[in-house]
Coordinates of C-alpha atoms in Angstrom, one line a residue:
X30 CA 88.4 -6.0 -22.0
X31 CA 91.6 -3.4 -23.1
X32 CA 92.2 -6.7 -25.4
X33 CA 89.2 -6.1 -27.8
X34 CA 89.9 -2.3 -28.1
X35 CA 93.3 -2.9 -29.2
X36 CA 91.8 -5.7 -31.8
X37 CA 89.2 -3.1 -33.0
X38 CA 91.8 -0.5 -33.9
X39 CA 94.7 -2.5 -35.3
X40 CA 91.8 -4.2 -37.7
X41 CA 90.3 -0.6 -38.4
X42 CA 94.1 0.5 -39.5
X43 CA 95.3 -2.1 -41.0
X44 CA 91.9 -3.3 -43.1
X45 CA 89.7 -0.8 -42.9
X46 CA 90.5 2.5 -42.9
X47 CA 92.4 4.4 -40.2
X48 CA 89.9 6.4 -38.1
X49 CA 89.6 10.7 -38.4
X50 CA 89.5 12.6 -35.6
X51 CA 88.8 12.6 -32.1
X52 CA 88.1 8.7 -30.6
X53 CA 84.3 9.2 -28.8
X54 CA 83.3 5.7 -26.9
X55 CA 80.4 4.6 -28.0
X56 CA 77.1 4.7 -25.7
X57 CA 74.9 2.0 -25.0
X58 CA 72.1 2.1 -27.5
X59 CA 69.5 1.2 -24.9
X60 CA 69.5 2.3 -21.4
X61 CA 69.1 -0.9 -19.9
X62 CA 71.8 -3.9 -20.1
X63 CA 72.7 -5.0 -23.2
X64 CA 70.9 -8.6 -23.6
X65 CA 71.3 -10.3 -27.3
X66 CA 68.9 -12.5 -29.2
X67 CA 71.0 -12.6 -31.9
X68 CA 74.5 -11.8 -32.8
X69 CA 77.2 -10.7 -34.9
X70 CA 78.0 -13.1 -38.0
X71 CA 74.9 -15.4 -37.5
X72 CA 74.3 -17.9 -39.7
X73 CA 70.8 -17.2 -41.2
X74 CA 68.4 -18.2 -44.2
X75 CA 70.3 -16.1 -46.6
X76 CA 73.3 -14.3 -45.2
X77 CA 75.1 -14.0 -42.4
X78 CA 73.6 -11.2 -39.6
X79 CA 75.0 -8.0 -40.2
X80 CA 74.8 -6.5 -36.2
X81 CA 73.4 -7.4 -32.7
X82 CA 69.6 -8.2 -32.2
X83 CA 69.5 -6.1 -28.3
X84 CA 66.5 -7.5 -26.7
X85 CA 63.5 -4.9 -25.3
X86 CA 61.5 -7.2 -23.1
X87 CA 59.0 -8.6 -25.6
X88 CA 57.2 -4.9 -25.8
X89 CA 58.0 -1.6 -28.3
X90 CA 58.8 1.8 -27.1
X91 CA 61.9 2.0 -25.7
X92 CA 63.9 4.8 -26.4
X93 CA 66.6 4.2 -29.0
X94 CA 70.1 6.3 -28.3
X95 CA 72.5 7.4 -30.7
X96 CA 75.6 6.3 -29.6
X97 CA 78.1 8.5 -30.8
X98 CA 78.1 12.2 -31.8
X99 CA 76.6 12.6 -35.5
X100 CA 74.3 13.2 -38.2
X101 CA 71.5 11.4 -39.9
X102 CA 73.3 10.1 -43.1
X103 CA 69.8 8.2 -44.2
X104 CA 66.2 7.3 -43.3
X105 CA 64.7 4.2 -44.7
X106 CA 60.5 2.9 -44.1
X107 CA 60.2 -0.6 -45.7
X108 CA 57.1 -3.2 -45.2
X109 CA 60.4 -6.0 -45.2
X110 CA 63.9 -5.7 -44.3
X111 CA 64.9 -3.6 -41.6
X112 CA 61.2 -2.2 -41.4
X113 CA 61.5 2.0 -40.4
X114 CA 65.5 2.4 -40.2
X115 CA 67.7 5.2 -39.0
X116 CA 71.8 5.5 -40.0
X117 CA 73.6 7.7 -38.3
X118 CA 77.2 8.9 -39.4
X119 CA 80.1 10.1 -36.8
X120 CA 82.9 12.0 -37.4
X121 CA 85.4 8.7 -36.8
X122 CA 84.6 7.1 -40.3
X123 CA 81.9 4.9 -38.9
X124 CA 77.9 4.7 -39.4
X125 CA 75.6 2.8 -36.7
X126 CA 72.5 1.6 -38.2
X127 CA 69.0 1.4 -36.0
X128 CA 66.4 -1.0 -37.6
X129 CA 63.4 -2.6 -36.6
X130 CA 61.9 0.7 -35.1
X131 CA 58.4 2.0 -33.8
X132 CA 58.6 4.9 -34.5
X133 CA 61.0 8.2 -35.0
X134 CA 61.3 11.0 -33.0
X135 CA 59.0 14.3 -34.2
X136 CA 61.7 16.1 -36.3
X137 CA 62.5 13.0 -38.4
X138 CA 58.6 11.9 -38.4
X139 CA 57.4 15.1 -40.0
X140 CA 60.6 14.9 -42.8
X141 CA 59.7 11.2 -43.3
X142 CA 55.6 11.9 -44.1
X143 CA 56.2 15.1 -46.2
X144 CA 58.2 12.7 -48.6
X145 CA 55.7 9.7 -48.6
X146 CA 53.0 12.5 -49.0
X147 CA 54.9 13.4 -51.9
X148 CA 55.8 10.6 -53.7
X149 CA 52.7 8.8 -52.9
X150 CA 55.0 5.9 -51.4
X151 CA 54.6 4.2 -47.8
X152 CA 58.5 3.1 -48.7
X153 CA 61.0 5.5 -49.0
X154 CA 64.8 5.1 -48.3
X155 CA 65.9 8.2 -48.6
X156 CA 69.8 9.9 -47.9
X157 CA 68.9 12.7 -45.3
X158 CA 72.7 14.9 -44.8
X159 CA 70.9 17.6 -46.7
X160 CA 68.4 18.3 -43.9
X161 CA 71.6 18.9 -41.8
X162 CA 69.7 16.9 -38.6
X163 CA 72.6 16.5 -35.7
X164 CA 72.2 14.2 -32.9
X165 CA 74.8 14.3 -30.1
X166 CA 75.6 10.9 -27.7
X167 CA 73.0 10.0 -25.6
X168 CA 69.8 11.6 -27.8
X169 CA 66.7 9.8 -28.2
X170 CA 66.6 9.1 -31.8
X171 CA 63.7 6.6 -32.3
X172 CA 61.8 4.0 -30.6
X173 CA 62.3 0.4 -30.4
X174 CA 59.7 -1.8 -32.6
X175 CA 59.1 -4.9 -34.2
X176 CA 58.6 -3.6 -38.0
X177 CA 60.1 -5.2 -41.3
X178 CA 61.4 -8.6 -41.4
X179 CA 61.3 -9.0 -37.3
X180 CA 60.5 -12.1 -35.6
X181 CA 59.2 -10.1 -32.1
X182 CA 60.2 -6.6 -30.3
X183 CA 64.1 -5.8 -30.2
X184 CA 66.5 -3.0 -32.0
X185 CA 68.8 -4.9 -34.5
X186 CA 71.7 -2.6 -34.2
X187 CA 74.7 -2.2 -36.8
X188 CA 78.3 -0.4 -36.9
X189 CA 79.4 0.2 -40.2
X190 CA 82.6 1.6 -41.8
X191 CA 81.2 4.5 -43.5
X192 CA 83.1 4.8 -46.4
X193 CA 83.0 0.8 -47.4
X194 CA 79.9 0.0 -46.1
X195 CA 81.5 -3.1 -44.7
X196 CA 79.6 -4.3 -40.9
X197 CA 82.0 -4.1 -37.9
X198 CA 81.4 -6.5 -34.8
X199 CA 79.5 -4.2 -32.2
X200 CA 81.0 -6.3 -29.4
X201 CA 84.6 -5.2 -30.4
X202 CA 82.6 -2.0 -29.0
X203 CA 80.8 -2.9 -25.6
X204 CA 81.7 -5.6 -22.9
X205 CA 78.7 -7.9 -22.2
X206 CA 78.3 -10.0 -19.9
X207 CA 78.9 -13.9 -20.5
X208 CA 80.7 -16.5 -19.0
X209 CA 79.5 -19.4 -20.9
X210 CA 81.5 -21.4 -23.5
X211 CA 80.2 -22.1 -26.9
X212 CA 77.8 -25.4 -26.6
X213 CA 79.1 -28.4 -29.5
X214 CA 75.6 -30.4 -30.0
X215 CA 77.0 -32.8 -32.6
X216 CA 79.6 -33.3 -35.5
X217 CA 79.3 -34.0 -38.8
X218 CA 81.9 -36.1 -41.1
X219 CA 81.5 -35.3 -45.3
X220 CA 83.1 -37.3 -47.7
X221 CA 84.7 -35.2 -50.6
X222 CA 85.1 -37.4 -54.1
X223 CA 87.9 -36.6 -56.0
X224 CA 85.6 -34.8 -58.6
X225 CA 84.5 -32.5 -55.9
X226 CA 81.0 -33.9 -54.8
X227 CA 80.3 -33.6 -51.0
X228 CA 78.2 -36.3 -49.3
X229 CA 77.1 -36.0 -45.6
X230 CA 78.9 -39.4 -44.2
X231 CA 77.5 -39.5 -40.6
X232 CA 76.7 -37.4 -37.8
X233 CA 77.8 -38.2 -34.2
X234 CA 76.8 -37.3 -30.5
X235 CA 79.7 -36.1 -28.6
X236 CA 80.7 -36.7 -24.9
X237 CA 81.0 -33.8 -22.9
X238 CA 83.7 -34.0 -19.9
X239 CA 83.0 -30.4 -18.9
X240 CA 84.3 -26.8 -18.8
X241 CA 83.5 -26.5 -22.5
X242 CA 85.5 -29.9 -23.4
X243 CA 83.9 -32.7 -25.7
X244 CA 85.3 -35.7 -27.4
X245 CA 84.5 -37.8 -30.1
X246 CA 86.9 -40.6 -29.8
X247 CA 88.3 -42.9 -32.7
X248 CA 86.1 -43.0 -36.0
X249 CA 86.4 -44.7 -38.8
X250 CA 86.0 -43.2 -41.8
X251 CA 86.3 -43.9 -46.1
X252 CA 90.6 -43.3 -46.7
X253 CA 90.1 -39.5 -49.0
X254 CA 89.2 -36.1 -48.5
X255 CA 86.8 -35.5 -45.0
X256 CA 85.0 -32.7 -44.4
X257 CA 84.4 -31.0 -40.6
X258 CA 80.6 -29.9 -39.7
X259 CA 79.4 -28.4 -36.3
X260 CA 76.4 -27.8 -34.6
X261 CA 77.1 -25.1 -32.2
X262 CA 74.8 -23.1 -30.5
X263 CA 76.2 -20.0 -27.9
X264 CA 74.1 -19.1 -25.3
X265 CA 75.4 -15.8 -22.6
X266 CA 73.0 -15.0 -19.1
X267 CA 70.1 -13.8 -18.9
X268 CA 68.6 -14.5 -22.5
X269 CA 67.7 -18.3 -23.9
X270 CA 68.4 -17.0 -27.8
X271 CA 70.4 -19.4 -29.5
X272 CA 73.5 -17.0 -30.2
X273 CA 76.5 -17.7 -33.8
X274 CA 80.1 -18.5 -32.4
X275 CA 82.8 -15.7 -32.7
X276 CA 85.9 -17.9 -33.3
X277 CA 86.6 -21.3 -34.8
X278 CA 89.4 -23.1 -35.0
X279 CA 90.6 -26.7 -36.6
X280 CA 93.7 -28.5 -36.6
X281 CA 94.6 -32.1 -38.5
X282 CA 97.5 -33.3 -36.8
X283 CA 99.5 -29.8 -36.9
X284 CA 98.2 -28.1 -39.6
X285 CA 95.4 -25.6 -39.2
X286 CA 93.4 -26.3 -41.9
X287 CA 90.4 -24.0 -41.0
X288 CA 90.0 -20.5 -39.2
X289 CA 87.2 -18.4 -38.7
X290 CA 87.1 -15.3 -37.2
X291 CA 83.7 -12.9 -37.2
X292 CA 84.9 -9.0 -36.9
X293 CA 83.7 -8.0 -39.9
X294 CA 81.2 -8.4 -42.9
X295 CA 80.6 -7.1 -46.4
X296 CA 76.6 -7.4 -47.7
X297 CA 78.3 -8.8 -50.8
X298 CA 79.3 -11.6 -49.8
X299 CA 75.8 -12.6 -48.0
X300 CA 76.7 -15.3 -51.2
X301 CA 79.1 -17.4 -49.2
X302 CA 76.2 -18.7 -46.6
X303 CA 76.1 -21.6 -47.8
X304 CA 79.6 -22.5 -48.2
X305 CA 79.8 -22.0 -44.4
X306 CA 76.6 -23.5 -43.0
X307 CA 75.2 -27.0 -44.0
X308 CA 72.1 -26.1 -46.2
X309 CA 70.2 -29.1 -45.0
X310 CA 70.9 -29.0 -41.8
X311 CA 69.7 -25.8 -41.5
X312 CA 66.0 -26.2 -42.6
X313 CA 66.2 -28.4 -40.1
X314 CA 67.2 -25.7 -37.7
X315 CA 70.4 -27.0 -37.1
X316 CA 73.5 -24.5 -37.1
X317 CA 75.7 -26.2 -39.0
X318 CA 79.2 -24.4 -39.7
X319 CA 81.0 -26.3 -42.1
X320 CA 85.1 -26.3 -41.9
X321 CA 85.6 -26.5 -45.5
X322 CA 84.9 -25.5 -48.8
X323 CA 85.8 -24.3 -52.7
X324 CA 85.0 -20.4 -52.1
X325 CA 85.9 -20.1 -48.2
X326 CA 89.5 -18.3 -48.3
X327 CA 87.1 -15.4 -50.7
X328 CA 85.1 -14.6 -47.2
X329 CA 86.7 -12.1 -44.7
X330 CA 86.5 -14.0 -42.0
X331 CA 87.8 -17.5 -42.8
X332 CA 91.4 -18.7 -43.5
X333 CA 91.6 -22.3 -44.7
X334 CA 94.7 -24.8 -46.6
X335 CA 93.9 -27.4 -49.0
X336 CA 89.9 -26.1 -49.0
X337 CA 89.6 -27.5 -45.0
X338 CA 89.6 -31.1 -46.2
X339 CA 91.8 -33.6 -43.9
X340 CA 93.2 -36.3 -46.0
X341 CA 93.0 -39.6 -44.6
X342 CA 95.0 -42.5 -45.4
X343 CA 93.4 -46.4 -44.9
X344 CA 94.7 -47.7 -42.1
X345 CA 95.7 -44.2 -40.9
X346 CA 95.0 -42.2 -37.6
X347 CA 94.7 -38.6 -37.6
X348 CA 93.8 -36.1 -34.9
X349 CA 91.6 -33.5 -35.0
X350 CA 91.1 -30.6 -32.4
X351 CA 88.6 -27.8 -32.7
X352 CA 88.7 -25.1 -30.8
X353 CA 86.1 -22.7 -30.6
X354 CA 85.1 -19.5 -28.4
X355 CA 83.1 -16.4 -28.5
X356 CA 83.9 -12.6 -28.3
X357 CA 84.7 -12.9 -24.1
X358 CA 87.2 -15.5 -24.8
X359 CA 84.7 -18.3 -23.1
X360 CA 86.2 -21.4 -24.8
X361 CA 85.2 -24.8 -25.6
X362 CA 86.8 -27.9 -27.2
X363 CA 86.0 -30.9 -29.2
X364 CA 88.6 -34.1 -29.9
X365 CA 88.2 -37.0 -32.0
X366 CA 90.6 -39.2 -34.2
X367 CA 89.8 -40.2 -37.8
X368 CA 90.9 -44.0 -38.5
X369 CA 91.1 -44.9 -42.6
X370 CA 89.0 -47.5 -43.7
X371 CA 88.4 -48.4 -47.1
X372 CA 87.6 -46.1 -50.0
X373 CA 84.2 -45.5 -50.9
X374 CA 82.6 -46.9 -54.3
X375 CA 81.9 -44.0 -56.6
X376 CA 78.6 -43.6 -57.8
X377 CA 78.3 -43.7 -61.5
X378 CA 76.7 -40.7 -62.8
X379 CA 77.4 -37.7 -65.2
X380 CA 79.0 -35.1 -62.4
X381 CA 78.6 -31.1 -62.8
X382 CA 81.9 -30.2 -61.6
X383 CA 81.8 -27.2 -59.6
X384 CA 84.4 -24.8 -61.0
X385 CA 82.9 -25.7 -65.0
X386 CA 80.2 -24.3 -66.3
X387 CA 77.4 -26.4 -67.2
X388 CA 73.7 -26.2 -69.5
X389 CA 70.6 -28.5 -68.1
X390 CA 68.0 -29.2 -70.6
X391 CA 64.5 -30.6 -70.0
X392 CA 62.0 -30.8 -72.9
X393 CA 61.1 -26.7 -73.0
X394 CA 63.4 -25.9 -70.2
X395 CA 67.1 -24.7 -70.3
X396 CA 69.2 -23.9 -67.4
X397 CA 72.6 -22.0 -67.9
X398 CA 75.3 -22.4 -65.3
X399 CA 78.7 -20.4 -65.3
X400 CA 81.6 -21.5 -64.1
X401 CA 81.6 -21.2 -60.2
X402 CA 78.2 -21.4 -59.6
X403 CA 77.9 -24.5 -58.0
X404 CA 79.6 -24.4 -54.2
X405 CA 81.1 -28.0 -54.8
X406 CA 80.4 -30.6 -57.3
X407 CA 77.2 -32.2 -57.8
X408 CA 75.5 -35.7 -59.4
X409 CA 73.2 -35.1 -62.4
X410 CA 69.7 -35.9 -62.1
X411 CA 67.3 -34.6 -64.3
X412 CA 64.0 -35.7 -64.8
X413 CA 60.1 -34.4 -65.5
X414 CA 57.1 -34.9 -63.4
X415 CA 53.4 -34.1 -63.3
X416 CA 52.0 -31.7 -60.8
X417 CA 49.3 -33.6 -59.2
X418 CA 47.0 -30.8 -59.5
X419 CA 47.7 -28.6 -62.3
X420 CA 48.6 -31.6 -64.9
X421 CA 51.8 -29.1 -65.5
X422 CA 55.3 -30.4 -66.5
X423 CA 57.8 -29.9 -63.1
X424 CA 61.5 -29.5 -63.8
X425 CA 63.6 -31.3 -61.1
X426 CA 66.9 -30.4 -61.5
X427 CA 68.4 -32.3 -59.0
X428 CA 68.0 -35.2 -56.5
X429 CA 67.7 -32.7 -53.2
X430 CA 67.6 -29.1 -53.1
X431 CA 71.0 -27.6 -53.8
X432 CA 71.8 -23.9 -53.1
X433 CA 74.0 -22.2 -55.8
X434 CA 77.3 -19.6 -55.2
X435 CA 75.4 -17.5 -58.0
X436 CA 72.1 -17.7 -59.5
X437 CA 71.1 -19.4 -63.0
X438 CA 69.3 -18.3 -65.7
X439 CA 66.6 -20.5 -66.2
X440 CA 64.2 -20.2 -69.6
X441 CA 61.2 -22.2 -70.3
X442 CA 60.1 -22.0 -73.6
X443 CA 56.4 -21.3 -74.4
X444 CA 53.6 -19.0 -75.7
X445 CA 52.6 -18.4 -71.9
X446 CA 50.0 -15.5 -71.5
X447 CA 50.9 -12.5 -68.7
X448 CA 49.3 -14.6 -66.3
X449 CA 52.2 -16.6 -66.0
X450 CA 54.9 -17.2 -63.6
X451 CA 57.5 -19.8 -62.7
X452 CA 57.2 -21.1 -59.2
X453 CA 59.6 -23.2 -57.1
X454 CA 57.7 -26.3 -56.0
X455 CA 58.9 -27.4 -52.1
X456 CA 58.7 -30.8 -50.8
X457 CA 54.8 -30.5 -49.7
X458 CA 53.9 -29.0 -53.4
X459 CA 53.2 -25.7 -52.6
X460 CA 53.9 -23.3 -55.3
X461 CA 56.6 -20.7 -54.6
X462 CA 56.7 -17.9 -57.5
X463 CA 60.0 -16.8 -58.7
X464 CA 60.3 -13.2 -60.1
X465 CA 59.9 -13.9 -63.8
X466 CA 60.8 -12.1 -67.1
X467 CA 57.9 -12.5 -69.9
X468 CA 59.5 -12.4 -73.4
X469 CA 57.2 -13.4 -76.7
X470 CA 58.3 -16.9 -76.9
X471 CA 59.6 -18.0 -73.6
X472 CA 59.5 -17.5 -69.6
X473 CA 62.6 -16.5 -67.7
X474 CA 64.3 -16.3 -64.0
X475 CA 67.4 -16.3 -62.3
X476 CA 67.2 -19.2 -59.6
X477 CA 69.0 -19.2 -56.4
X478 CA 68.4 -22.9 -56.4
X479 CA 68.8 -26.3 -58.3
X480 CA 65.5 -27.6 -57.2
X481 CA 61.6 -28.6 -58.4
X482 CA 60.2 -26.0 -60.8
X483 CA 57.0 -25.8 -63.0
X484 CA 54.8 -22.7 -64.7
X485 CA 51.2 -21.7 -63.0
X486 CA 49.1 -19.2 -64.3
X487 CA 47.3 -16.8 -61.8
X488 CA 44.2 -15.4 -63.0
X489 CA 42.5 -14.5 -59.8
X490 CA 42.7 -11.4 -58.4
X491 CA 44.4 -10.5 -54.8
X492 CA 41.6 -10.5 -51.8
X493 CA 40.6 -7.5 -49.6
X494 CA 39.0 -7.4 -46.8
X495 CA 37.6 -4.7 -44.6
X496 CA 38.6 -5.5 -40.8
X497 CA 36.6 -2.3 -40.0
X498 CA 37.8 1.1 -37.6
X499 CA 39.5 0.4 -34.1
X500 CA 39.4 1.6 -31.0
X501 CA 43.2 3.5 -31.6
X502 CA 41.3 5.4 -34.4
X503 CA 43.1 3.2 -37.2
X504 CA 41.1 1.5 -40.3
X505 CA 42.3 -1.6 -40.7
X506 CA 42.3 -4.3 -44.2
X507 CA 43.9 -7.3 -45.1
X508 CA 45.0 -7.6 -48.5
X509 CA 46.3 -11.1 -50.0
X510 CA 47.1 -12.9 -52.7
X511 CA 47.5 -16.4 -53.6
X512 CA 49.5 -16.9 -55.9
X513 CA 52.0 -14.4 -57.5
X514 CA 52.2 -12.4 -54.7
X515 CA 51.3 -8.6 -54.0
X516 CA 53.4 -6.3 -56.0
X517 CA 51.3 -2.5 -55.4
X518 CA 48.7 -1.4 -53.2
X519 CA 47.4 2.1 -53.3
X520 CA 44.9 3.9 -50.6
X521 CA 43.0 6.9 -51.2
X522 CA 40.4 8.8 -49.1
X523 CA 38.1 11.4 -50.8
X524 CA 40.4 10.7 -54.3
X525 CA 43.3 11.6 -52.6
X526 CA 46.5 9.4 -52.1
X527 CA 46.8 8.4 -48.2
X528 CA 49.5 7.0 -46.1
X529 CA 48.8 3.5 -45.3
X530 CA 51.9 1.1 -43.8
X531 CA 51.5 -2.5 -45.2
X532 CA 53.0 -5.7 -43.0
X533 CA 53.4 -8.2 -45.6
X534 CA 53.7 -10.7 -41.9
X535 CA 50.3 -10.5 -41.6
X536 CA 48.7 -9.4 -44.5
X537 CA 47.6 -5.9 -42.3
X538 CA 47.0 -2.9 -44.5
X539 CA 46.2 0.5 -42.0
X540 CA 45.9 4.1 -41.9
X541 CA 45.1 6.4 -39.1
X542 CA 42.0 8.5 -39.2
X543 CA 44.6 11.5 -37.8
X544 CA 46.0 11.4 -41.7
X545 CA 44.7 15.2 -43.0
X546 CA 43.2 13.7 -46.0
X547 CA 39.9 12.5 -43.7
X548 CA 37.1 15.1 -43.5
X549 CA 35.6 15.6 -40.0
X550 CA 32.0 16.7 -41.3
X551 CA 31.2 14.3 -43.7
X552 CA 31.4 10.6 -45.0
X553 CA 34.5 9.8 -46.0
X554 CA 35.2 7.5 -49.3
X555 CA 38.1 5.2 -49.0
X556 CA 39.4 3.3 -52.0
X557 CA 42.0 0.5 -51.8
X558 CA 43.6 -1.0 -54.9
X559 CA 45.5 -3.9 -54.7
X560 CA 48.2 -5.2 -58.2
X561 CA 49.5 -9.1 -58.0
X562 CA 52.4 -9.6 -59.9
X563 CA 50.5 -11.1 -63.1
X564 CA 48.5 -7.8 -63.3
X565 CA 45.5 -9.1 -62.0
X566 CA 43.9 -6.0 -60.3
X567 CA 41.3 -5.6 -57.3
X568 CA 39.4 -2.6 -55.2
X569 CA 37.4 -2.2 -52.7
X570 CA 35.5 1.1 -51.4
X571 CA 34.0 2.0 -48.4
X572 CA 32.4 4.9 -46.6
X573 CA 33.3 5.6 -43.3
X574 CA 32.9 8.1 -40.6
X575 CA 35.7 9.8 -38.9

């Protein structure tokens, strides 16, 4: 694998920065084999994933190890995101990045409660180089855990160029295992209008011949601009997780009209997501890169001429090949032919032309658009409906939900009380609330999203419940809300502030009957206080027993 250490450094020279000092390899940063359920550059809901997801055999508790030489540059605790967090920095110009975690080892514990004690905060996220806490390679550093945004038990692991910030491949680091090619489950064809608009055209099955080969064969398609789409899926032994590809490849005739490559990511540009993956395919659960787009040649990792698009002639044949492989250099390849037919008929309406900017108005609600906010053109459709329930006006902004590049600034008009909040209204009618700005006259978001919105009003106050005292010595509640959502909770035993960890997953508000606030001789008072996000407040007391 000399051929991925010899990528790693020309890229960290000649992009990122040259590294300082001595070279140290870098550990594994579990002690067993290295088995992924997810990968670098995944395609997720709303950016693509920053590091490897290492698998712990569906349990918490193993030991994390820091896999380089190094101090501990930053601590964060968080109900979401990367849930309790550890980022080490190393004297080579790179950071590695431990989420997901059970727990910290004793030293960093007792650092991490003195500040929650003190700012009264179960969150924190909190630069630590001033404590002056070293770690050398091959130190226990944390536990492995399922907290924050996790979907089960692993360590999500990250390497990061320390002075950037920008995510490195881990692989480019570590040789895995895997000797199976990148799996092609079907194509996608796109027509692209001359304004711009992008319209799924059809979606094909592919024949596989084996050894990672699959063809298409000749298909006809309306003479203009087509669009590529994949649905790939990367699997390596000994884990069933559905892995992103590494490499990707596309050629029209002899021009390359689309690379990707996945080394590297910057957190800014979680953005381009949905220029790469096909946003409707995905809430489908369908990995969907797409070869083509407006914005692609902005994201590291992709090089494309003429936006990806193959132009195709009636009564033309063109070839296409697509290669495609991950990190190992395990390889798969997909044929086909595009034959011109005749043009498509436009449809005739008003079109929002991607790189214009654009105001929607509907009765009370306005909806500015800069230039460059929508990823590719789009047909107008505006119209108001009734919420079947409420009686409220929803604003439908277009036909099917279409994600935007950047977010627009939506106002609705109105003497709304505080109760108020815009909400996103899916395709079953459940209300989604938006984070909204209350101004005298008028209601106001930034929506990621040209989709169904109305206004609710939440006047009922979040739900707590008492689940009562467990066997691990732990008082557990679950606090909810219905509508707006939970924006502060607050515990307190005997009037004093306590540290209780919230999992917004499930609702689950604890504390341990260790924390020093409890008194042993005498019946404790414990007050929870639970804020939605219209200001609707609720509490709940009880008297317990240590």
């Amino acid at each position: 694998m000399l051929w991925k250490y010899i990528l790693f450094f020309l890229f960290n020279y000649l992009i990122v920065i040259p590294l300082k000092g001595q070279v140290q390899e870098f550990a594994k940063p579990v002690r067993n084999a290295i088995l992924l359920s997810g990968n670098f550059g995944e395609l997720r809901a709303t950016h693509f994933h920053s590091g490897i997801d290492i698998r712990t055999g569906g349990v918490v508790g193993w030991p994390v190890i820091c896999v380089k030489d190094g101090i501990l540059a930053r601590v964060s605790v968080s109900p979401t995101g990367y849930g309790q967090a550890l980022y080490v920095e190393h004297p080579d110009g790179t950071t590695t990045v431990y989420g997901h975690l059970e727990r910290f080892v004793p030293a960093v514990t007792k650092l991490v409660r003195e500040l929650q004690y003190r700012r009264e905060s179960f969150r924190i996220d909190e630069d630590f180089k001033s404590y002056r806490l070293y770690f050398k390679q091959g130190d226990t550093i944390a536990y492995s855990g399922n907290t924050g945004t996790s979907g089960g038990p692993h360590l999500h692991f990250e390497v990061r160029n320390t002075e950037t910030e920008r995510t490195l491949n881990p692989l480019l680091f570590y040789s895995i295992r895997d000797t199976k090619a990148p799996v092609v489950r079907k194509l996608y064809l796109y027509t692209i209008s001359d304004e711009g608009c992008v319209d799924l055209f059809r979606s094909y099955g592919l024949k596989a011949l084996g050894k990672g080969q699959y063809i298409a064969g000749k298909l006809t398609v309306p003479a203009g601009k087509i669009g590529v789409g994949l649905y790939i899926t990367d699997y390596m032994e000994g884990s069933w997780n559905k892995l992103g590809v590494y490499q990707i490849k596309l050629v029209a005739d002899r021009d390359t009209l689309f690379t990707l490559q996945m080394d590297s990511c910057s957190f800014e540009q979680g953005c381009f997501i949905n220029e790469v993956k096909d946003f409707n395919c995905y809430k489908k659960r369908e990995t969907v890169y797409r070869c083509f787009g407006n914005y692609q040649e902005q994201f590291l990792g992709i090089r494309n001429f003429e936006q990806g698009c193959i132009s195709v002639v009636e009564d033309s044949l063109v070839s296409v090949q697509i290669e495609l492989a991950d990190i190992n250099g395990n390889r798969s390849h997909v044929k086909l032919q595009l034959k011109g037919g005749k043009s498509g008929s436009a449809e005739k309406k008003e079109i929002l032309r991607y790189d214009e900017p654009h105001v929607l108005e509907l009765a009370d609600c306005r909806v500015e658009l800069a230039a460059g906010t929508l990823f590719s053109s789009v047909r107008k459709d505006l119209r108001i409906e009734k919420d079947t329930v409420t009686g409220q006006d929803v604003f439908v902004l277009s036909s099917q939900d279409t994600p935007l590049f950047k977010k627009g600034r939506m106002r609705i008009a109105g003497a709304f009380d505080s109760h108020a909040v815009i909400c996103e209204v899916d395709n079953n009618g459940c209300r989604i609330p938006v984070e909204t700005i209350r101004t005298p006259d008028a209601l106001e978001a930034w929506i990621g999203y040209l989709s169904c919105y109305t206004v609710a009003e939440d006047h009922e106050k979040p739900q707590i419940t008492f689940l009562g005292k467990f066997p691990d010595r732990t008082l557990r509640f679950k606090i909810k809300d219905n509508l707006s959502g939970i924006a502060t909770y607050r515990g307190e035993v005997n009037g004093k502030w306590c540290l209780f960890t919230y999992d917004p997953r499930i609702d689950l508000l604890q504390c341990s009957l260790t924390e020093p606030v409890f008194d042993n001789d005498c019946l404790n008072e414990v007050k929870i206080t639970v804020e939605d996000k219209t200001g609707n407040i609720e509490e709940l007391l009880v008297k317990i027993r240590k």
